[in-house]
CSV table of C-alpha atoms and ligand atoms in Angstrom, one decimal:
chain,number,residue,atom,x,y,z
U,21,MET,CA,22.2,78.2,97.0
U,22,SER,CA,25.7,77.6,95.7
U,23,GLU,CA,28.7,78.8,97.8
U,24,PRO,CA,31.5,80.9,96.4
U,25,CYS,CA,34.6,78.9,95.3
U,26,SER,CA,37.1,81.5,96.4
U,27,PRO,CA,37.9,81.7,100.0
U,28,GLN,CA,35.6,84.2,101.8
U,29,SER,CA,38.4,85.2,104.1
U,30,GLN,CA,42.0,84.1,104.6
U,31,PRO,CA,42.6,82.4,107.9
U,32,GLN,CA,43.7,84.9,110.5
U,33,GLN,CA,47.3,84.7,111.3
U,34,ARG,CA,46.4,83.3,114.7
U,35,LEU,CA,48.6,80.3,115.4
U,36,ILE,CA,47.7,77.3,117.3
U,37,ASP,CA,46.7,77.7,121.0
U,38,LYS,CA,49.9,77.2,122.9
U,39,GLU,CA,48.3,75.2,125.7
U,40,LEU,CA,47.1,72.6,123.2
U,41,LEU,CA,50.7,72.0,122.0
U,42,ASP,CA,52.2,72.3,125.5
U,43,ALA,CA,50.1,69.3,126.7
U,44,CYS,CA,52.5,67.0,124.8
U,45,ILE,CA,55.3,65.7,127.0
U,46,HIS,CA,57.0,64.0,124.0
U,47,CYS,CA,56.8,60.6,125.6
U,48,GLY,CA,56.3,58.9,122.2
U,49,LEU,CA,53.5,56.5,123.4
U,50,CYS,CA,51.4,57.6,120.5
U,51,LEU,CA,53.9,56.4,117.9
U,52,PRO,CA,52.8,52.8,117.6
U,53,ALA,CA,49.3,54.0,117.1
U,54,CYS,CA,50.2,56.3,114.2
U,55,PRO,CA,49.7,54.7,110.7
U,56,THR,CA,51.9,57.2,108.9
U,57,TYR,CA,54.7,56.7,111.4
U,58,LEU,CA,54.4,52.9,111.0
U,59,ALA,CA,54.4,53.2,107.2
U,60,THR,CA,57.4,55.5,107.0
U,61,GLY,CA,59.4,55.0,110.2
U,62,ARG,CA,60.0,58.8,110.2
U,63,GLU,CA,59.6,60.9,113.3
U,64,MET,CA,58.3,63.8,111.3
U,65,GLU,CA,55.4,61.6,110.1
U,66,SER,CA,54.5,60.9,113.7
U,67,PRO,CA,52.2,62.8,116.1
U,68,ARG,CA,55.1,63.8,118.3
U,69,GLY,CA,57.1,65.0,115.3
U,70,ARG,CA,54.2,67.0,114.0
U,71,ILE,CA,53.6,68.6,117.3
U,72,TYR,CA,57.3,69.5,117.5
U,73,LEU,CA,57.1,71.1,114.1
U,74,LEU,CA,53.9,73.0,114.9
U,75,ASN,CA,55.5,74.2,118.1
U,76,GLN,CA,58.5,75.6,116.1
U,77,TRP,CA,56.1,77.3,113.7
U,78,ASN,CA,54.0,78.6,116.6
U,79,GLU,CA,57.1,80.2,118.1
U,80,GLY,CA,58.2,81.7,114.8
U,81,THR,CA,61.4,79.5,114.7
U,82,LEU,CA,60.2,77.8,111.5
U,83,PRO,CA,58.1,79.3,108.7
U,84,LEU,CA,55.2,77.3,107.3
U,85,GLN,CA,57.2,76.3,104.3
U,86,SER,CA,56.6,73.4,102.0
U,87,ARG,CA,58.5,70.7,103.9
U,88,LEU,CA,57.0,71.6,107.2
U,89,ALA,CA,53.5,71.9,105.7
U,90,GLU,CA,53.9,68.5,103.9
U,91,HIS,CA,54.6,66.7,107.2
U,92,ILE,CA,51.4,68.2,108.8
U,93,ASP,CA,49.4,67.7,105.6
U,94,SER,CA,50.4,64.0,105.4
U,95,CYS,CA,48.6,63.4,108.7
U,96,LEU,CA,45.5,61.2,108.1
U,97,GLY,CA,43.5,62.9,110.9
U,98,CYS,CA,42.7,59.5,112.1
U,99,LEU,CA,43.1,60.5,115.8
U,100,GLY,CA,44.7,57.1,116.7
U,101,CYS,CA,47.3,59.2,118.6
U,102,GLN,CA,44.6,61.0,120.6
U,103,THR,CA,43.3,57.7,121.9
U,104,ALA,CA,46.8,56.5,122.7
U,105,CYS,CA,48.0,59.7,124.4
U,106,PRO,CA,48.2,59.4,128.2
U,107,SER,CA,48.5,63.2,128.6
U,108,GLY,CA,45.2,64.0,127.0
U,109,VAL,CA,46.7,65.9,124.0
U,110,LYS,CA,43.7,67.2,122.0
U,111,TYR,CA,45.2,66.4,118.6
U,112,GLU,CA,41.8,66.9,116.8
U,113,ASN,CA,41.7,70.6,118.0
U,114,ILE,CA,45.4,71.1,117.0
U,115,LEU,CA,44.5,69.8,113.5
U,116,ASP,CA,41.4,71.9,113.3
U,117,GLN,CA,43.5,75.0,113.9
U,118,ALA,CA,46.3,74.0,111.6
U,119,ARG,CA,44.3,73.0,108.6
U,120,PRO,CA,43.1,76.4,107.4
U,121,HIS,CA,46.7,77.6,107.3
U,122,LEU,CA,47.6,74.5,105.2
U,123,ALA,CA,44.7,75.2,102.9
U,124,ALA,CA,45.9,78.7,102.3
U,125,ARG,CA,49.2,77.3,101.0
U,126,LYS,CA,47.6,75.1,98.3
U,127,PRO,CA,48.1,76.0,94.7
U,128,GLY,CA,45.3,78.3,93.6
U,129,ILE,CA,43.8,76.0,90.9
U,130,LEU,CA,43.8,73.0,93.2
U,131,ARG,CA,42.2,74.9,96.0
U,132,PHE,CA,39.6,76.4,93.7
U,133,GLY,CA,38.7,73.0,92.4
U,134,MET,CA,38.4,71.5,95.8
U,135,ARG,CA,36.3,74.4,97.1
U,136,PHE,CA,34.1,74.1,94.0
U,137,GLY,CA,33.6,70.4,94.8
U,138,PHE,CA,32.9,71.0,98.5
U,139,SER,CA,30.5,74.0,97.8
U,140,ASN,CA,28.8,73.2,94.5
U,141,LEU,CA,29.0,69.4,93.9
U,142,LEU,CA,28.8,67.5,97.1
U,143,PRO,CA,25.9,69.6,98.6
U,144,ASP,CA,24.0,69.7,95.3
U,145,TYR,CA,22.4,66.2,95.2
U,146,PRO,CA,20.9,66.4,91.7
U,147,ARG,CA,24.3,67.6,90.3
U,148,LEU,CA,26.1,64.9,92.3
U,149,HIS,CA,23.8,62.2,91.0
U,150,PHE,CA,24.3,63.5,87.5
U,151,VAL,CA,28.1,63.2,87.8
U,152,ALA,CA,27.7,59.7,89.4
U,153,GLY,CA,25.6,58.7,86.4
U,154,VAL,CA,28.3,59.8,84.0
U,155,MET,CA,30.9,57.9,86.0
U,156,ARG,CA,28.7,54.8,86.1
U,157,GLN,CA,28.5,54.9,82.2
U,158,TRP,CA,32.3,55.5,82.1
U,159,GLN,CA,32.8,52.4,84.2
U,160,ARG,CA,30.4,50.3,82.1
U,161,LEU,CA,32.4,51.4,79.0
U,162,LYS,CA,35.6,50.3,80.7
U,163,GLY,CA,37.1,53.7,80.8
U,164,GLY,CA,39.7,52.6,83.3
U,165,GLU,CA,41.1,50.2,80.8
U,166,LEU,CA,41.5,53.1,78.3
U,167,LEU,CA,43.3,55.2,80.9
U,168,ARG,CA,45.6,52.3,81.8
U,169,ARG,CA,46.7,52.0,78.2
U,170,LEU,CA,47.1,55.8,77.7
U,171,ALA,CA,49.2,55.9,80.9
U,172,GLY,CA,51.3,53.0,79.7
U,173,VAL,CA,50.6,51.0,82.8
U,174,LYS,CA,51.0,47.2,82.7
U,175,PRO,CA,48.0,45.1,83.6
U,176,ASN,CA,47.9,44.3,87.4
U,177,GLN,CA,50.4,47.0,88.2
U,178,PRO,CA,49.8,48.2,91.8
U,179,ILE,CA,48.0,51.5,92.2
U,180,ALA,CA,51.0,53.2,93.7
U,181,THR,CA,54.6,52.6,92.9
U,182,SER,CA,57.2,54.8,94.5
U,183,GLU,CA,58.8,55.5,91.1
U,184,PRO,CA,56.2,55.8,88.3
U,185,LEU,CA,57.8,54.8,85.0
U,186,GLN,CA,55.9,57.5,83.0
U,187,GLN,CA,58.3,60.2,81.9
U,188,ASN,CA,56.4,62.6,79.7
U,189,PRO,CA,53.9,65.0,81.3
U,190,VAL,CA,50.9,63.7,79.3
U,191,GLN,CA,51.5,60.2,80.4
U,192,LYS,CA,52.0,61.3,83.9
U,193,LEU,CA,48.6,63.0,83.8
U,194,PHE,CA,47.0,59.8,82.5
U,195,TYR,CA,48.9,57.9,85.2
U,196,ARG,CA,47.4,60.1,87.9
U,197,LEU,CA,43.9,59.8,86.3
U,198,TRP,CA,44.3,56.0,86.1
U,199,GLN,CA,45.3,56.0,89.8
U,200,LEU,CA,42.2,58.0,90.9
U,201,ASN,CA,40.0,55.8,88.7
U,202,ALA,CA,41.4,52.6,90.2
U,203,LEU,CA,40.5,53.8,93.7
U,204,LEU,CA,36.8,54.1,92.8
U,205,PRO,CA,34.5,51.2,93.4
U,206,GLU,CA,31.8,50.2,91.0
U,207,ILE,CA,29.1,52.9,91.2
U,208,PRO,CA,25.8,51.1,91.7
U,209,SER,CA,22.4,52.1,90.5
U,210,PHE,CA,20.6,54.5,92.7
U,211,LYS,CA,17.2,54.1,94.4
U,212,PRO,CA,15.8,57.2,96.2
U,213,LEU,CA,15.2,56.8,99.9
U,214,PRO,CA,11.5,56.9,101.1
U,215,LYS,CA,10.7,60.3,102.8
U,216,LYS,CA,8.8,58.5,105.5
U,217,SER,CA,8.4,54.8,106.2
U,218,TRP,CA,7.5,52.3,108.9
U,219,GLN,CA,6.5,48.8,109.5
U,220,ALA,CA,3.2,47.5,110.9
U,221,GLY,CA,3.1,46.9,114.6
U,222,GLU,CA,4.0,48.8,117.7
U,223,LYS,CA,6.0,52.0,117.2
U,224,LYS,CA,8.7,53.2,119.5
U,225,GLY,CA,9.2,56.7,118.0
U,226,THR,CA,10.4,58.7,115.1
U,227,VAL,CA,14.0,59.0,113.9
U,228,GLN,CA,15.6,61.1,111.2
U,229,LEU,CA,18.0,59.4,108.8
U,230,PHE,CA,21.0,61.4,107.6
U,231,ALA,CA,22.0,59.7,104.4
U,232,GLY,CA,25.3,61.6,103.5
U,233,CYS,CA,26.4,62.7,100.1
U,234,VAL,CA,29.2,60.3,99.0
U,235,MET,CA,27.5,57.7,101.2
U,236,ASP,CA,24.3,57.8,99.3
U,237,VAL,CA,26.0,57.7,95.9
U,238,PHE,CA,28.4,54.8,96.5
U,239,TYR,CA,26.5,53.0,99.3
U,240,ASN,CA,22.8,53.9,98.7
U,241,SER,CA,22.0,50.2,99.6
U,242,VAL,CA,23.5,50.8,103.1
U,243,ASN,CA,21.0,53.6,103.7
U,244,HIS,CA,18.1,51.4,102.5
U,245,ALA,CA,19.4,48.6,104.8
U,246,SER,CA,19.6,51.0,107.8
U,247,ILE,CA,16.0,52.1,107.2
U,248,ASP,CA,14.9,48.5,107.1
U,249,LEU,CA,16.6,47.7,110.3
U,250,LEU,CA,15.3,50.8,112.1
U,251,LYS,CA,11.8,50.0,110.9
U,252,ALA,CA,12.2,46.4,112.1
U,253,GLN,CA,12.9,47.8,115.6
U,254,GLY,CA,9.6,49.8,115.5
U,255,CYS,CA,10.9,53.2,114.3
U,256,ILE,CA,9.1,55.6,112.0
U,257,VAL,CA,12.0,56.6,109.8
U,258,GLU,CA,12.0,60.1,108.1
U,259,VAL,CA,14.6,61.3,105.6
U,260,PRO,CA,14.5,65.0,106.1
U,261,GLU,CA,15.9,67.8,103.8
U,262,GLN,CA,19.6,67.7,104.2
U,263,THR,CA,22.9,68.5,102.6
U,264,CYS,CA,26.6,67.4,102.8
U,265,CYS,CA,27.8,67.5,106.4
U,266,GLY,CA,30.9,69.5,105.5
U,267,ALA,CA,33.4,66.9,106.8
U,268,LEU,CA,35.5,66.8,103.7
U,269,ALA,CA,35.6,70.6,103.5
U,270,ALA,CA,36.7,70.7,107.2
U,271,HIS,CA,39.4,68.1,106.7
U,272,ALA,CA,40.7,70.2,103.8
U,273,GLY,CA,40.9,73.3,106.0
U,274,GLU,CA,38.0,75.0,104.2
U,275,THR,CA,36.2,75.9,107.4
U,276,ASP,CA,34.0,78.6,106.0
U,277,VAL,CA,32.5,76.1,103.5
U,278,MET,CA,31.9,73.6,106.3
U,279,LEU,CA,30.3,76.2,108.5
U,280,SER,CA,27.9,77.3,105.7
U,281,LEU,CA,26.9,73.6,105.2
U,282,ALA,CA,26.5,73.1,108.9
U,283,ARG,CA,24.1,76.1,109.1
U,284,ARG,CA,22.1,74.7,106.3
U,285,ASN,CA,21.8,71.3,108.0
U,286,ILE,CA,20.9,72.9,111.3
U,287,ARG,CA,18.1,74.9,109.7
U,288,SER,CA,16.7,71.7,108.1
U,289,LEU,CA,17.2,69.4,111.1
U,290,GLU,CA,16.1,71.6,114.0
U,291,VAL,CA,12.5,71.5,112.8
U,292,THR,CA,12.4,67.6,112.9
U,293,GLU,CA,11.9,65.3,115.9
U,294,GLY,CA,13.8,62.4,117.4
U,295,PRO,CA,17.4,61.2,117.1
U,296,ILE,CA,19.3,62.0,113.9
U,297,VAL,CA,20.7,58.7,112.8
U,298,VAL,CA,23.8,58.9,110.7
U,299,THR,CA,25.0,55.9,108.6
U,300,SER,CA,28.5,57.3,107.9
U,301,ALA,CA,30.9,57.6,110.8
U,302,GLY,CA,32.7,60.5,109.2
U,303,CYS,CA,29.4,62.5,108.9
U,304,GLY,CA,28.4,61.7,112.5
U,305,ALA,CA,31.8,62.8,113.9
U,306,MET,CA,31.5,66.1,111.9
U,307,MET,CA,27.9,66.8,113.0
U,308,LYS,CA,28.7,66.2,116.6
U,309,GLN,CA,31.3,69.0,116.2
U,310,TYR,CA,28.8,71.5,114.9
U,311,ALA,CA,28.2,72.8,118.4
U,312,GLU,CA,32.0,73.3,119.0
U,313,PHE,CA,32.6,75.0,115.7
U,314,LEU,CA,29.6,77.4,116.1
U,315,HIS,CA,29.9,78.1,119.8
U,316,ASP,CA,30.6,81.8,119.3
U,317,ASP,CA,28.0,82.3,116.6
U,318,GLU,CA,25.3,84.3,118.4
U,319,GLU,CA,22.5,83.1,116.0
U,320,TYR,CA,23.5,79.5,115.7
U,321,ALA,CA,25.3,78.4,118.9
U,322,ALA,CA,22.3,77.1,120.8
U,323,ARG,CA,20.7,75.7,117.7
U,324,ALA,CA,23.9,73.9,116.7
U,325,SER,CA,24.2,72.4,120.2
U,326,ALA,CA,20.7,71.2,120.1
U,327,VAL,CA,21.3,69.4,116.7
U,328,SER,CA,24.7,68.0,117.7
U,329,GLN,CA,23.1,66.4,120.8
U,330,ARG,CA,20.6,64.6,118.7
U,331,ILE,CA,23.3,63.0,116.4
U,332,VAL,CA,23.7,59.2,116.9
U,333,ASP,CA,25.6,56.7,114.8
U,334,VAL,CA,23.3,54.1,113.3
U,335,THR,CA,25.1,51.4,115.4
U,336,GLU,CA,24.4,53.3,118.6
U,337,GLU,CA,20.7,53.5,117.8
U,338,LEU,CA,20.4,49.9,116.7
U,339,ALA,CA,22.3,48.6,119.7
U,340,LYS,CA,19.7,50.1,122.1
U,341,ASN,CA,17.2,47.4,121.2
U,342,ASP,CA,17.3,43.7,120.4
U,343,PHE,CA,16.2,42.4,117.0
U,344,LYS,CA,13.4,39.8,116.8
U,345,HIS,CA,14.5,36.9,114.7
U,346,ASN,CA,12.9,33.7,113.5
U,347,ASP,CA,14.1,30.2,112.7
U,348,ARG,CA,15.3,31.4,109.2
U,349,CYS,CA,17.6,34.1,110.6
U,350,GLY,CA,20.7,34.2,108.3
U,351,ALA,CA,19.8,31.0,106.6
U,352,GLU,CA,20.4,32.5,103.2
U,353,LEU,CA,23.9,33.7,104.2
U,354,PRO,CA,27.0,31.7,103.3
U,355,ASP,CA,29.4,30.6,106.0
U,356,LEU,CA,31.4,33.7,106.9
U,357,LYS,CA,34.6,34.5,108.8
U,358,ILE,CA,34.2,38.1,109.7
U,359,ALA,CA,36.8,40.6,110.8
U,360,TYR,CA,35.7,44.0,112.1
U,361,HIS,CA,37.6,47.1,111.0
U,362,ALA,CA,36.8,50.0,113.3
U,363,ALA,CA,36.4,53.3,111.4
U,364,CYS,CA,38.6,56.0,112.9
U,365,HIS,CA,35.7,58.4,113.0
U,366,LEU,CA,33.6,56.0,114.9
U,367,ALA,CA,36.2,54.6,117.4
U,368,HIS,CA,38.6,57.5,117.9
U,369,ALA,CA,36.5,60.6,117.0
U,370,GLN,CA,33.2,59.5,118.5
U,371,GLY,CA,34.5,56.9,121.1
U,372,ILE,CA,31.9,54.3,119.8
U,373,ARG,CA,33.3,50.9,120.3
U,374,GLU,CA,30.8,48.7,122.2
U,375,ALA,CA,27.7,49.3,119.9
U,376,PRO,CA,29.1,47.7,116.7
U,377,GLN,CA,30.7,44.9,118.7
U,378,LYS,CA,27.4,44.1,120.5
U,379,LEU,CA,25.5,44.1,117.2
U,380,LEU,CA,28.1,41.8,115.6
U,381,LEU,CA,28.1,39.4,118.6
U,382,ASP,CA,24.3,39.3,118.7
U,383,PHE,CA,24.2,38.8,115.0
U,384,ALA,CA,26.6,35.8,115.2
U,385,ALA,CA,24.7,34.3,118.1
U,386,ALA,CA,21.3,34.7,116.3
U,387,VAL,CA,22.5,33.1,113.0
U,388,ASN,CA,24.5,30.4,114.8
U,389,SER,CA,21.4,29.5,116.8
U,390,VAL,CA,19.7,28.6,113.5
U,391,THR,CA,22.7,27.1,111.7
U,392,PRO,CA,25.5,26.2,114.1
U,393,ASN,CA,29.0,27.6,113.3
U,394,LYS,CA,27.9,29.5,110.3
U,395,ILE,CA,29.4,32.8,111.5
U,396,GLU,CA,32.9,33.0,112.9
U,397,LEU,CA,34.1,36.4,114.3
U,398,ILE,CA,37.8,36.7,113.8
U,399,PRO,CA,40.1,39.1,115.6
U,400,LEU,CA,41.9,41.6,113.4
U,401,ARG,CA,45.2,43.0,114.7
U,402,GLU,CA,45.3,46.8,114.7
U,403,ALA,CA,41.6,46.9,114.0
U,404,GLU,CA,41.4,50.5,115.1
U,405,HIS,CA,44.3,51.7,112.9
U,406,CYS,CA,43.3,53.8,109.9
U,407,CYS,CA,43.1,52.1,106.5
U,408,GLY,CA,44.5,55.1,104.7
U,409,SER,CA,41.3,56.5,103.3
U,410,ALA,CA,40.7,59.5,105.6
U,411,GLY,CA,38.2,61.4,103.5
U,412,ILE,CA,40.0,62.4,100.3
U,413,TYR,CA,43.5,61.7,101.7
U,414,ASN,CA,43.8,58.7,99.4
U,415,LEU,CA,43.2,60.9,96.4
U,416,LEU,CA,45.7,63.6,97.5
U,417,HIS,CA,48.4,61.4,99.1
U,418,THR,CA,48.0,58.3,97.1
U,419,GLU,CA,51.4,56.7,97.7
U,420,LEU,CA,51.4,57.1,101.5
U,421,SER,CA,47.7,56.1,101.6
U,422,MET,CA,48.6,52.9,99.7
U,423,GLU,CA,51.4,52.1,102.1
U,424,VAL,CA,49.0,52.5,105.0
U,425,LEU,CA,46.5,50.3,103.2
U,426,ASN,CA,49.1,47.6,102.5
U,427,ARG,CA,49.7,47.1,106.2
U,428,LYS,CA,45.9,46.8,106.7
U,429,MET,CA,45.6,44.3,103.9
U,430,ASP,CA,48.5,42.2,105.3
U,431,LEU,CA,46.7,42.1,108.6
U,432,ILE,CA,43.4,41.2,107.0
U,433,LYS,CA,45.2,38.3,105.2
U,434,GLU,CA,46.8,37.3,108.4
U,435,SER,CA,43.4,37.1,110.2
U,436,GLY,CA,42.1,34.6,107.7
U,437,ALA,CA,38.8,36.5,107.4
U,438,ASP,CA,36.8,36.3,104.2
U,439,THR,CA,34.6,39.3,105.1
U,440,VAL,CA,35.6,42.7,106.4
U,441,VAL,CA,32.8,44.6,108.2
U,442,THR,CA,33.0,48.3,108.8
U,443,THR,CA,30.8,51.4,109.2
U,444,ASN,CA,32.2,54.2,107.0
U,445,PRO,CA,32.0,54.7,103.3
U,446,GLY,CA,35.6,55.8,103.1
U,447,CYS,CA,36.9,52.7,104.8
U,448,MET,CA,34.8,50.5,102.5
U,449,LEU,CA,36.1,52.3,99.3
U,450,GLN,CA,39.7,52.0,100.5
U,451,ILE,CA,39.6,48.4,101.7
U,452,LYS,CA,37.7,47.4,98.5
U,453,ALA,CA,40.5,49.0,96.5
U,454,GLY,CA,43.0,46.9,98.4
U,455,VAL,CA,40.9,43.8,97.8
U,456,ASN,CA,40.7,44.6,94.0
U,457,GLN,CA,44.4,45.3,93.8
U,458,ARG,CA,45.4,42.1,95.5
U,459,ARG,CA,42.6,40.1,93.9
U,460,VAL,CA,41.9,38.3,97.2
U,461,PRO,CA,38.5,36.6,97.9
U,462,VAL,CA,37.4,39.0,100.6
U,463,GLN,CA,34.2,40.9,100.6
U,464,VAL,CA,33.8,44.3,102.3
U,465,THR,CA,30.5,45.2,103.7
U,466,HIS,CA,28.8,47.7,106.0
U,467,LEU,CA,27.6,46.3,109.2
U,468,CYS,CA,24.0,47.4,108.5
U,469,GLU,CA,23.9,45.4,105.2
U,470,LEU,CA,25.0,42.3,107.1
U,471,LEU,CA,22.4,42.7,109.8
U,472,ARG,CA,19.7,43.5,107.3
U,473,ASP,CA,20.3,40.2,105.4
U,474,ALA,CA,20.0,38.3,108.7
U,475,TYR,CA,17.1,40.1,110.4
U,476,CYS,CA,15.1,41.5,107.5
U,477,GLY,CA,15.7,38.8,104.8
U,478,GLU,CA,16.6,39.7,101.2
U,479,VAL,CA,15.3,43.1,100.3
U,480,GLU,CA,15.2,44.2,96.7
D,13,LIG,S1,51.0,63.3,121.8
D,13,LIG,FE1,50.7,62.3,123.8
D,13,LIG,S2,51.5,60.2,123.5
D,13,LIG,FE2,52.3,61.5,121.8
D,13,LIG,S3,54.3,62.2,122.4
D,13,LIG,FE3,52.8,63.8,123.0
D,13,LIG,S4,52.2,63.3,125.1
D,13,LIG,FE4,53.2,61.5,124.3
D,14,LIG,S1,45.9,61.7,113.4
D,14,LIG,FE1,46.6,59.6,112.8
D,14,LIG,S2,48.1,60.0,111.1
D,14,LIG,FE2,47.8,61.9,112.2
D,14,LIG,S3,49.5,62.0,113.8
D,14,LIG,FE3,47.6,61.1,114.8
D,14,LIG,S4,47.8,58.9,114.5
D,14,LIG,FE4,49.3,59.8,113.1
């Protein structure tokens, strides 16, 4: 059932829990971990600055006016600061409490459009795939080139320039549409996931695959690769009834939409068995939080907790077991210099670091045992720093997002890698946009696709 697009209730004028803000001792140790601070050099774009502003707002010294709201809103929500903070500041909880207040300040039409998307597009998979199909045709017909001309943009102009040259409102609108279009990767054709599948041989149990909404449109092949890998490890893989996890709604402060989607997923998933394997780090982080968000819901608290406890990232699940490999392992792959970019929602939000590293190390060892020196794992500086994607942040704050991305792209170049591996669709979209913009010979791939090509061979 579709959800209403107008807010069901305005956020209560409860401010942020004082003890959350008081935990900050203003030491500044989080500043070097904050991508928006590194990009701007401005204290108010840092975790410490934002906590200071929220404190002022909490105490009634500052109203939540545009300038204050902008500084909070420009936070990526990457949680790099939470990892870096020695005082245990729960920045994620602070953001969760601040976001509904920021959402209430958005212009009505923008908020309505966003709520419509979160409630009626992302969770409605037939509708989402219809829109994806239209966009695919648009890309085939080179619609981006038309927008570029209408916007008066020169060929090869960067996606974000601090001072767009367009002066008249119509050209400005086309410029914005051209920017958004340029951030999209090529939308591939879609192949439905099998409802239930397995491989011959000994079985180790049943798992549920959570395919995601955006993930399955842009990276449907990653979900197929994940299923192949899970089957290769002896799993019976089911793809249960599911809907959007609600992460994008939550990040936009539309908590009621997220809760509605969470309840739908809980109803579908609680009747299934086994771990719920998630291929998008952003979805996994959100679903692990269902228990926290619904802890005071009498009907759903225990059910949410049971579902949240079953959520595992696909890398966690795959790292539990070794892959069998033969003397052709990775033989079809070209020589690769691989750098790993850790998705914020995997490393910072879920604290998952070892599993992807183990999978990569095992993969390199397996392939190199067949063809020596084929795979080189390259260190990437600031690998855990956000790339600037952060859900739909890159669409709403394109200029700052591109500044954050520029730093990431400089470091990828510095590393000498020709392949960037990550585990989140948002990171893949963003880094791919950086690659396209700079026209550098770097491929961006999900870890599961890389592993599938080595352990399962080419799959159609
Ligand atoms: S958030 Fe943590 S690291 Fe940052 S200034 Fe506050 S106490 Fe220091
Ligand atoms: S969540 Fe990320 S962008 Fe926001 S203050 Fe923390 S480190 Fe900076």
